[in-house]
Short mmCIF file of N, CA and C in Angstrom, two decimals:
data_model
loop_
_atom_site.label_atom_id
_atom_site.label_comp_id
_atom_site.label_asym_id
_atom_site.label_seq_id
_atom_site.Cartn_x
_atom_site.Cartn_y
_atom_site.Cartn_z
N UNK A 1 -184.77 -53.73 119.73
CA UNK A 1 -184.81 -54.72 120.81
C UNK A 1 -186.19 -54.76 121.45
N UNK A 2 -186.32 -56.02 122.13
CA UNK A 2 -187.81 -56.25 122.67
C UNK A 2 -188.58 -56.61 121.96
N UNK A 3 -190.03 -56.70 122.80
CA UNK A 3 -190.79 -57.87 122.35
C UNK A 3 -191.85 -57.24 121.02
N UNK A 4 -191.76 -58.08 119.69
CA UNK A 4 -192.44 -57.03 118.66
C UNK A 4 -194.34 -56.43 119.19
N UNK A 5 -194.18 -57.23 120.07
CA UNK A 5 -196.30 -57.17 119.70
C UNK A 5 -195.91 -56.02 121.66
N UNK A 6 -195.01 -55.98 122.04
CA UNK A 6 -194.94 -54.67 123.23
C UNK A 6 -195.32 -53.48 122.88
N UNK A 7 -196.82 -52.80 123.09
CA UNK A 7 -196.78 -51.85 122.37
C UNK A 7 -196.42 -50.95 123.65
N UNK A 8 -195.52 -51.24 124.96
CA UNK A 8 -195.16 -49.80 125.37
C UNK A 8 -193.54 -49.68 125.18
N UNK A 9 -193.11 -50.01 123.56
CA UNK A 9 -191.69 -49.90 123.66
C UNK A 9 -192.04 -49.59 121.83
N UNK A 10 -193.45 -48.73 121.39
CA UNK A 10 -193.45 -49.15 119.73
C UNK A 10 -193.01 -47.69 119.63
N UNK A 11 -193.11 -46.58 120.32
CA UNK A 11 -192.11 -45.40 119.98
C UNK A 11 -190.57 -45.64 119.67
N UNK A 12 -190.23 -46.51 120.02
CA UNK A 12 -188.59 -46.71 120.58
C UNK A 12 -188.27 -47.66 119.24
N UNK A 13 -189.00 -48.27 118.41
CA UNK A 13 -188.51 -49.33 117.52
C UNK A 13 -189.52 -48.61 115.93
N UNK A 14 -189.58 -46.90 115.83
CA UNK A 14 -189.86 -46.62 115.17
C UNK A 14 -189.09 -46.22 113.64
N UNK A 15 -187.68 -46.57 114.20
CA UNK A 15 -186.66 -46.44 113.07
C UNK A 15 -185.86 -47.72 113.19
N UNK A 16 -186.39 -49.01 114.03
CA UNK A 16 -185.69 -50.04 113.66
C UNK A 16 -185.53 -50.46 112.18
N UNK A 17 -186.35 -50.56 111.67
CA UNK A 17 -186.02 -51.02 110.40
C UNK A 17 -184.96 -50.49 109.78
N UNK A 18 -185.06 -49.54 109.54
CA UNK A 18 -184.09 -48.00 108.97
C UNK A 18 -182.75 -48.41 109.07
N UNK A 19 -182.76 -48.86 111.02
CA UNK A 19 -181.35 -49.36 111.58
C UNK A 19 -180.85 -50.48 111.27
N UNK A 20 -181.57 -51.71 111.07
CA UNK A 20 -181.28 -53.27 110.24
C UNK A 20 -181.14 -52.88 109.26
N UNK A 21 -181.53 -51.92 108.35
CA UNK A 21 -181.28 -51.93 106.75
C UNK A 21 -179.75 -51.55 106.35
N UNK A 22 -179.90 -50.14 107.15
CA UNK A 22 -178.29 -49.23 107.12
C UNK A 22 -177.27 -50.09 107.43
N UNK A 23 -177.50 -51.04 108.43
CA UNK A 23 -176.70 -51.83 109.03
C UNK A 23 -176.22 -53.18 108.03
N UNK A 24 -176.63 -53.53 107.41
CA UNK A 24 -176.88 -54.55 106.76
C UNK A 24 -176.27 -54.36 105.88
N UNK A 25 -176.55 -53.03 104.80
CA UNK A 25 -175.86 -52.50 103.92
C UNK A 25 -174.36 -52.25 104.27
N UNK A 26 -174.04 -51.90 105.38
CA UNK A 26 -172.30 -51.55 105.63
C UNK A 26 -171.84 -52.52 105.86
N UNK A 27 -172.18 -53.89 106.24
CA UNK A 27 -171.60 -55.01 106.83
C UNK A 27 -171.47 -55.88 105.31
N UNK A 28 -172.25 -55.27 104.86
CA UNK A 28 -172.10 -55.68 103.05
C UNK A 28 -171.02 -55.61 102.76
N UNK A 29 -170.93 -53.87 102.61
CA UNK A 29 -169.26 -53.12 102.34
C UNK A 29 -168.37 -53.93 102.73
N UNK A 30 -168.41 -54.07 104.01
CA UNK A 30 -167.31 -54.45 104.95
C UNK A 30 -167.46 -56.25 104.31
N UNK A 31 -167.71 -57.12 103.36
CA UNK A 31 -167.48 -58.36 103.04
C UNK A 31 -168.20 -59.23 104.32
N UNK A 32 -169.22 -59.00 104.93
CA UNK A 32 -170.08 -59.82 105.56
C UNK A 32 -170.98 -60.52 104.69
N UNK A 33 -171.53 -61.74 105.06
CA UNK A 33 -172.74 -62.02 104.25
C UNK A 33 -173.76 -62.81 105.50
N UNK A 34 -174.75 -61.92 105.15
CA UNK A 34 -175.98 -62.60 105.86
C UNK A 34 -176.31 -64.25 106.04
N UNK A 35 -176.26 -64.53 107.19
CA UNK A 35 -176.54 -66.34 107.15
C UNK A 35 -177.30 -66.77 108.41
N UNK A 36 -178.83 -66.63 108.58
CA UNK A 36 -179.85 -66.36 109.59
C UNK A 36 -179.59 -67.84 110.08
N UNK A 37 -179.07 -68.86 109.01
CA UNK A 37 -179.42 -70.53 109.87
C UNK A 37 -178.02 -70.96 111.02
N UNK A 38 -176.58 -70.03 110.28
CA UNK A 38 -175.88 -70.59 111.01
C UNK A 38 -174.74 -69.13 111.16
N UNK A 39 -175.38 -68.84 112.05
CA UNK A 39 -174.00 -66.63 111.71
C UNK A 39 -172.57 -67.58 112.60
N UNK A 40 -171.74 -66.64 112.75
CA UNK A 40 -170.24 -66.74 113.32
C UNK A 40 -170.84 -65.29 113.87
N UNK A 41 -171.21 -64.58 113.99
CA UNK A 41 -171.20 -63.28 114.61
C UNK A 41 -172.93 -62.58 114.70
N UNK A 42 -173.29 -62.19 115.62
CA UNK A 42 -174.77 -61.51 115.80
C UNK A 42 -174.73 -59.94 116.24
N UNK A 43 -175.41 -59.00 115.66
CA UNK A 43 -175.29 -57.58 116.07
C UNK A 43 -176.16 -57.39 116.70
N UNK A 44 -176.14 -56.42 117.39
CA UNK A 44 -177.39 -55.89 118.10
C UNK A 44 -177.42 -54.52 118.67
N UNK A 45 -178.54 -54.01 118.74
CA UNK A 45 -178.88 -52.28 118.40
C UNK A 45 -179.61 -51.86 119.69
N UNK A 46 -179.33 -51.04 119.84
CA UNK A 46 -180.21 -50.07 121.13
C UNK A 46 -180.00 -49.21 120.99
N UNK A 47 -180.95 -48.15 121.26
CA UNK A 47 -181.29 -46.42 121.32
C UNK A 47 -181.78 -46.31 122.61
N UNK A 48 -180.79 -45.09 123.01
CA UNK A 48 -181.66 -44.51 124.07
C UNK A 48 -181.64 -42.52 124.02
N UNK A 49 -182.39 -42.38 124.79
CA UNK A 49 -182.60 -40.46 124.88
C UNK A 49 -182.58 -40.49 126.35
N UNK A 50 -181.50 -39.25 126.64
CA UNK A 50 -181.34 -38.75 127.72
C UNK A 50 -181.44 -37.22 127.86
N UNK A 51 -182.33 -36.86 128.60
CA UNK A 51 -182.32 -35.66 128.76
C UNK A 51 -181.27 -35.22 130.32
N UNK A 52 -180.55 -34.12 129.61
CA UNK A 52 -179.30 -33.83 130.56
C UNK A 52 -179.24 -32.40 130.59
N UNK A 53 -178.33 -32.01 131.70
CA UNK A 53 -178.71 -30.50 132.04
C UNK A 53 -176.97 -30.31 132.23
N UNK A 54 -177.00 -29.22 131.63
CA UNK A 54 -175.25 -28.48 130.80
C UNK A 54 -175.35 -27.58 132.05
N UNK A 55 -174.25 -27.22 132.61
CA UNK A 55 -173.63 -26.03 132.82
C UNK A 55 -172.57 -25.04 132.78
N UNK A 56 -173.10 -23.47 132.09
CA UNK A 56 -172.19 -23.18 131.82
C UNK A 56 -172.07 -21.90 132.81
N UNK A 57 -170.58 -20.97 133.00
CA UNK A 57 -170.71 -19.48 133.12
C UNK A 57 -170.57 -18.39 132.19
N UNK A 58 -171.32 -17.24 132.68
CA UNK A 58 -171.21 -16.42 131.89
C UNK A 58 -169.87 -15.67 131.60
N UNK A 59 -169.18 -15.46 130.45
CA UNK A 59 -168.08 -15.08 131.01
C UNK A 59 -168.08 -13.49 131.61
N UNK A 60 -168.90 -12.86 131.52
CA UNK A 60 -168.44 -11.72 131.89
C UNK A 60 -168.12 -11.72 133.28
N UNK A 61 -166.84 -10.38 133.56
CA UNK A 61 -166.38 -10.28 135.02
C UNK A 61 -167.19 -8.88 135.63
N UNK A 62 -166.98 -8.72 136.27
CA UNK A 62 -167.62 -7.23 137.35
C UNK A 62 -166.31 -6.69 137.88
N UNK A 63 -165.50 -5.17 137.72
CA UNK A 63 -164.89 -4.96 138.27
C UNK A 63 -165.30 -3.63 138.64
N UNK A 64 -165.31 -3.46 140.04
CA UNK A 64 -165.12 -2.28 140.82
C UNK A 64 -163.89 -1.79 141.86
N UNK A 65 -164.14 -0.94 142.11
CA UNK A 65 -163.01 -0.12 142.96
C UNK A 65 -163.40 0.37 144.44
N UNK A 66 -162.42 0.24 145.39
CA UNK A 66 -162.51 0.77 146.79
C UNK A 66 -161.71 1.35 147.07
N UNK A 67 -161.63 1.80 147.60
CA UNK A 67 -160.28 3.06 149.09
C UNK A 67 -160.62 3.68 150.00
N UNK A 68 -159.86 3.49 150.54
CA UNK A 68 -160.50 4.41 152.12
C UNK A 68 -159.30 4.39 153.08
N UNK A 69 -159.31 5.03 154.54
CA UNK A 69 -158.31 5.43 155.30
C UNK A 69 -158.20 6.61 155.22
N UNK A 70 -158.03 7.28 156.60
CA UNK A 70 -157.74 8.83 156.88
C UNK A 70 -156.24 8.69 156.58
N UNK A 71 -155.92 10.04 155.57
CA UNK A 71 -154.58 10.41 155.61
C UNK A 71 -153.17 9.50 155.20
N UNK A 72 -152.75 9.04 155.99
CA UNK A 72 -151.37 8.29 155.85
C UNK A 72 -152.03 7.09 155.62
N UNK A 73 -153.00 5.90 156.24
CA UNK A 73 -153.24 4.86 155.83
C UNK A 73 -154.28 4.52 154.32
N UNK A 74 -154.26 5.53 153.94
CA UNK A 74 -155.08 5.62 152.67
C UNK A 74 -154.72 3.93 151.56
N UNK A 75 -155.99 3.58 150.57
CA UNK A 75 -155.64 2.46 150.24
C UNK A 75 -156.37 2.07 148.95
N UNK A 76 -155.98 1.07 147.96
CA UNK A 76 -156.88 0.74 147.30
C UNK A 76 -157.28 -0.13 146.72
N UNK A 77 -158.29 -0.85 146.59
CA UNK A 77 -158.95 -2.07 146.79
C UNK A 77 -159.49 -2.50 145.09
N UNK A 78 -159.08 -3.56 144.25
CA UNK A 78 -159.73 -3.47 143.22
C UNK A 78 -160.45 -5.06 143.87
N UNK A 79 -162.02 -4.69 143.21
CA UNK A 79 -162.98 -6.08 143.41
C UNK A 79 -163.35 -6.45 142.08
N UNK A 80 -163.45 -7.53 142.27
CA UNK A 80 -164.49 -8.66 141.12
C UNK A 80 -165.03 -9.57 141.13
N UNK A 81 -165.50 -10.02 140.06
CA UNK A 81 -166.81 -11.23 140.64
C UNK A 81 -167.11 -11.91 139.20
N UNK A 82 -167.18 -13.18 139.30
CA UNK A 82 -167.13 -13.82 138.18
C UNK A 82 -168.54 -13.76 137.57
N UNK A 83 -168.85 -14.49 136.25
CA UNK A 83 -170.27 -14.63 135.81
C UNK A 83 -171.27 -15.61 136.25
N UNK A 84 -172.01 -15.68 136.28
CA UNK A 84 -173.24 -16.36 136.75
C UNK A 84 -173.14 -17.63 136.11
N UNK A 85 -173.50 -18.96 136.97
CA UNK A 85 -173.68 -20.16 135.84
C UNK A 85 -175.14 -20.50 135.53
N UNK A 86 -175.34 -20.66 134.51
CA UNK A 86 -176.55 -20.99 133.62
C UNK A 86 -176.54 -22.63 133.35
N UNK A 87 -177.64 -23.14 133.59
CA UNK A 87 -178.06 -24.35 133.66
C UNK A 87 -178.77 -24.55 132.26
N UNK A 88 -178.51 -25.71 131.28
CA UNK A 88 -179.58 -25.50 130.23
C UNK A 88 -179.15 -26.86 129.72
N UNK A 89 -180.79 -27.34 129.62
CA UNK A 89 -181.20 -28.49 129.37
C UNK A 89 -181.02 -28.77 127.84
N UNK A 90 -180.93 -29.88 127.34
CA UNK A 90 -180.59 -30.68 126.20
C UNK A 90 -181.15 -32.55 126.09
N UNK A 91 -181.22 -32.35 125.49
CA UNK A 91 -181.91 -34.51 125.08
C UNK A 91 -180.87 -34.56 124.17
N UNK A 92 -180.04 -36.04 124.09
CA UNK A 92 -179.43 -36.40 123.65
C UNK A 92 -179.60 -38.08 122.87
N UNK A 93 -179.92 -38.56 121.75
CA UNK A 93 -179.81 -39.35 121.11
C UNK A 93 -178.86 -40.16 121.10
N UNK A 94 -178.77 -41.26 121.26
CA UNK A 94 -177.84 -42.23 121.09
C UNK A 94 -178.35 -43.71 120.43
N UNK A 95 -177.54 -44.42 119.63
CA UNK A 95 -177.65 -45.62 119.16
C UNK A 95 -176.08 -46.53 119.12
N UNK A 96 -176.26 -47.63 119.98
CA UNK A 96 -175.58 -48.20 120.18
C UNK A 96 -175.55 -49.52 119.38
N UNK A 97 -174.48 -50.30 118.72
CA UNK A 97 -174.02 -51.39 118.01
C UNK A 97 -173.68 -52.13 118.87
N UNK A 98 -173.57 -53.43 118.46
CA UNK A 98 -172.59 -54.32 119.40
C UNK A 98 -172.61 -55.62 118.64
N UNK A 99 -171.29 -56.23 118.41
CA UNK A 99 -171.02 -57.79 117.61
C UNK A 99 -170.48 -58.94 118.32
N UNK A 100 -171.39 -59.75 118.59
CA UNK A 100 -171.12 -60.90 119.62
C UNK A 100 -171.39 -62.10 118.90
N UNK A 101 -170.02 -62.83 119.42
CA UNK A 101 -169.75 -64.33 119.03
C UNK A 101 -170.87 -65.14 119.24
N UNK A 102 -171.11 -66.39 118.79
CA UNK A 102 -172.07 -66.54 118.53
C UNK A 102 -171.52 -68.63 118.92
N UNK A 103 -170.34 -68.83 119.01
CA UNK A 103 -169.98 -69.88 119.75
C UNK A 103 -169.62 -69.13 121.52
N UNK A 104 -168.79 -68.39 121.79
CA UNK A 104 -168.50 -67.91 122.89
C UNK A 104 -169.19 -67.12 123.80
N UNK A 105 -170.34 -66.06 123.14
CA UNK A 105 -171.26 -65.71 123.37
C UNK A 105 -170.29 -64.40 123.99
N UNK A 106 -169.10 -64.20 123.86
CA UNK A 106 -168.41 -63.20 124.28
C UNK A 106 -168.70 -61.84 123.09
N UNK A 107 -168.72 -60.77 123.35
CA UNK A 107 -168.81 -59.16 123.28
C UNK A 107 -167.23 -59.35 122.18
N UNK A 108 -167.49 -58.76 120.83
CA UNK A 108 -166.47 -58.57 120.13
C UNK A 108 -166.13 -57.38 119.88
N UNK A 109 -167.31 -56.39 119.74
CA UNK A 109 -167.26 -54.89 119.45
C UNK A 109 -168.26 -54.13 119.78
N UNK A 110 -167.88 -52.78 120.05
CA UNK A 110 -169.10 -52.26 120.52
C UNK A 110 -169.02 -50.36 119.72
N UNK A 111 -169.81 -50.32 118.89
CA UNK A 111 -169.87 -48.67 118.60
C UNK A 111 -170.96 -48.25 118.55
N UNK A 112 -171.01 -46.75 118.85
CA UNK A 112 -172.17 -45.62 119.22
C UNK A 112 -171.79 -44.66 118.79
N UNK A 113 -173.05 -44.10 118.37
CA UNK A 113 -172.98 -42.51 118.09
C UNK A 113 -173.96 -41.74 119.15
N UNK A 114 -173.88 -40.42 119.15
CA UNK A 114 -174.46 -39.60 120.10
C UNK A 114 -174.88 -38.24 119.42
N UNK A 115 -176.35 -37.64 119.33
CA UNK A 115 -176.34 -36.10 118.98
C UNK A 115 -177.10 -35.76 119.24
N UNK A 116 -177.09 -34.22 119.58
CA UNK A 116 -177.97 -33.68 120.67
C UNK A 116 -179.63 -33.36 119.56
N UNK A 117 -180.57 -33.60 120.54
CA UNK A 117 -181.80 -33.86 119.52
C UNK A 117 -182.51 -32.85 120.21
N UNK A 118 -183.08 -31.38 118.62
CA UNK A 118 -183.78 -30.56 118.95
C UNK A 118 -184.92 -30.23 118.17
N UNK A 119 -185.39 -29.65 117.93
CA UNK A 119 -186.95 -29.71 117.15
C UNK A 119 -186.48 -29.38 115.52
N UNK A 120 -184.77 -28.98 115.39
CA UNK A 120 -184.73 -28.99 114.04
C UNK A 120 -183.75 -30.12 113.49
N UNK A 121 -184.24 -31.10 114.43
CA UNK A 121 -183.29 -32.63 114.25
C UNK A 121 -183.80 -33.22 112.62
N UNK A 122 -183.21 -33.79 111.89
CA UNK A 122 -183.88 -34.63 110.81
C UNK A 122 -183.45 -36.25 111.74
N UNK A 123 -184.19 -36.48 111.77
CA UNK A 123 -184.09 -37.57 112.76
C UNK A 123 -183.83 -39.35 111.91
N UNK A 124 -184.16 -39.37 110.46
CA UNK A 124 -183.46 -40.33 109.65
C UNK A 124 -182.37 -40.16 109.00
N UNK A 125 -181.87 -38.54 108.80
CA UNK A 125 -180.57 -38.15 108.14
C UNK A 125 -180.30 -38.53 109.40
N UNK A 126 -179.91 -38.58 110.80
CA UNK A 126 -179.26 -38.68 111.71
C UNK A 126 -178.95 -39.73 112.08
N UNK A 127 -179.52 -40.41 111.92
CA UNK A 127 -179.48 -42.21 112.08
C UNK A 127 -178.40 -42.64 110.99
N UNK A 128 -179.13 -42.18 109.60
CA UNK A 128 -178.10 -42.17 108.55
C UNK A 128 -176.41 -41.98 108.59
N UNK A 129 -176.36 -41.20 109.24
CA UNK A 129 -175.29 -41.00 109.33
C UNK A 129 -174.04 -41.74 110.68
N UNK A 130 -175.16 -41.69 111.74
CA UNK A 130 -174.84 -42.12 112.80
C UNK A 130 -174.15 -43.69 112.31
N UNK A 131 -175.38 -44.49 111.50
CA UNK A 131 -175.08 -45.69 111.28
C UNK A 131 -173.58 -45.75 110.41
N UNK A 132 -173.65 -45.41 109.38
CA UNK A 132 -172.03 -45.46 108.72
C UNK A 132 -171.04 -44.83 109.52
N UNK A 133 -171.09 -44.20 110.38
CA UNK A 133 -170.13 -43.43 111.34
C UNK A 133 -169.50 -44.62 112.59
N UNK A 134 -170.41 -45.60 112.70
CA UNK A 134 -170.30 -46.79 113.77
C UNK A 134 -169.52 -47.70 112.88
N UNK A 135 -170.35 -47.64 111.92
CA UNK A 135 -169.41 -48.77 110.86
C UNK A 135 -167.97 -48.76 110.38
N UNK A 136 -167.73 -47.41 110.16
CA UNK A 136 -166.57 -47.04 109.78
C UNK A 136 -165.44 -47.51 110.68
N UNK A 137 -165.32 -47.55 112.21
CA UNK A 137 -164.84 -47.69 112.79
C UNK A 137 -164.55 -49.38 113.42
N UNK A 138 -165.72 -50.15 112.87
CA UNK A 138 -165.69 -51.73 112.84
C UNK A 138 -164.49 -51.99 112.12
N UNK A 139 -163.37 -52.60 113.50
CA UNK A 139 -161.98 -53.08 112.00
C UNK A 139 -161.76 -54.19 111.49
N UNK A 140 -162.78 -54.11 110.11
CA UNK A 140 -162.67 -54.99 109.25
C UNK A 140 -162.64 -53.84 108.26
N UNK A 141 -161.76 -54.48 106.93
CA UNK A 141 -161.59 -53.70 105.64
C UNK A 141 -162.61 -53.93 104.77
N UNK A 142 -162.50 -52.46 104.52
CA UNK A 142 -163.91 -52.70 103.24
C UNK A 142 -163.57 -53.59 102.40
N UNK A 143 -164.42 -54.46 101.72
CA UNK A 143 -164.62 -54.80 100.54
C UNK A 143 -164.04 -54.30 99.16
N UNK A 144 -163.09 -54.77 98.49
CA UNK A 144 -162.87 -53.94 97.32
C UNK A 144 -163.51 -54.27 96.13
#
């Protein structure tokens, strides 16, 4: 999405192609056929990255012991204390689909995938997959 000659959006449209191709190819499967002069239906793609912050606790517990009291009021106290929560950051990938009418201009479908993106991401196997994973779920029957 956006304007092609924008170069502060040319990080963001560095696997468009990748995404029209994959896309193109499953809508194949699925008995679509490409028709740029006159469609019944238009798709459209967006990616975004969010960096988000998880929290978890630790599970470990702390248990100690007390008592006290002279004599007859004597007593005893068990304590504990839960684990600490840990905050930890993550970026998350997403690419979103969407198939809109093209007389009504109304929203027909909408699928996304999501995965968390780290320095040992393959970042076109991921798309790869992402893309047939959206598709799969478009209900139209494959092609036999």
């Amino acid at each position: 999405p956006g304007d092609a000659d924008d170069d502060s959006r040319k990080d963001d449209k560095i696997y468009s192609g990748l995404i029209v191709e994959l896309a193109n190819a499953e809508l194949e499967k699925k008995g679509f056929k490409l028709d740029a002069e006159n469609p019944d239906a238009v798709f459209l793609f967006d990616t975004r990255v969010d960096e988000r912050t998880d929290y978890t606790q630790n599970p470990y517990v702390s248990v100690g012991v007390g008592f006290g009291g002279p004599g007859y009021y004597g007593g005893f106290t068990p304590m504990a204390t839960g684990g600490q929560f840990v905050a930890h950051e993550t970026v998350q990938g997403m690419l979103f689909i969407e198939m809109y009418d093209t007389k009504t201009k109304k929203l027909l479908w909408r699928g996304w995938a999501e995965e968390e993106i780290t320095h040992k991401n393959d970042i076109e196997s991921d798309i790869r997959t992402a893309v047939k994973h959206i598709f799969i779920r478009l209900p139209v029957k494959h092609k036999k």
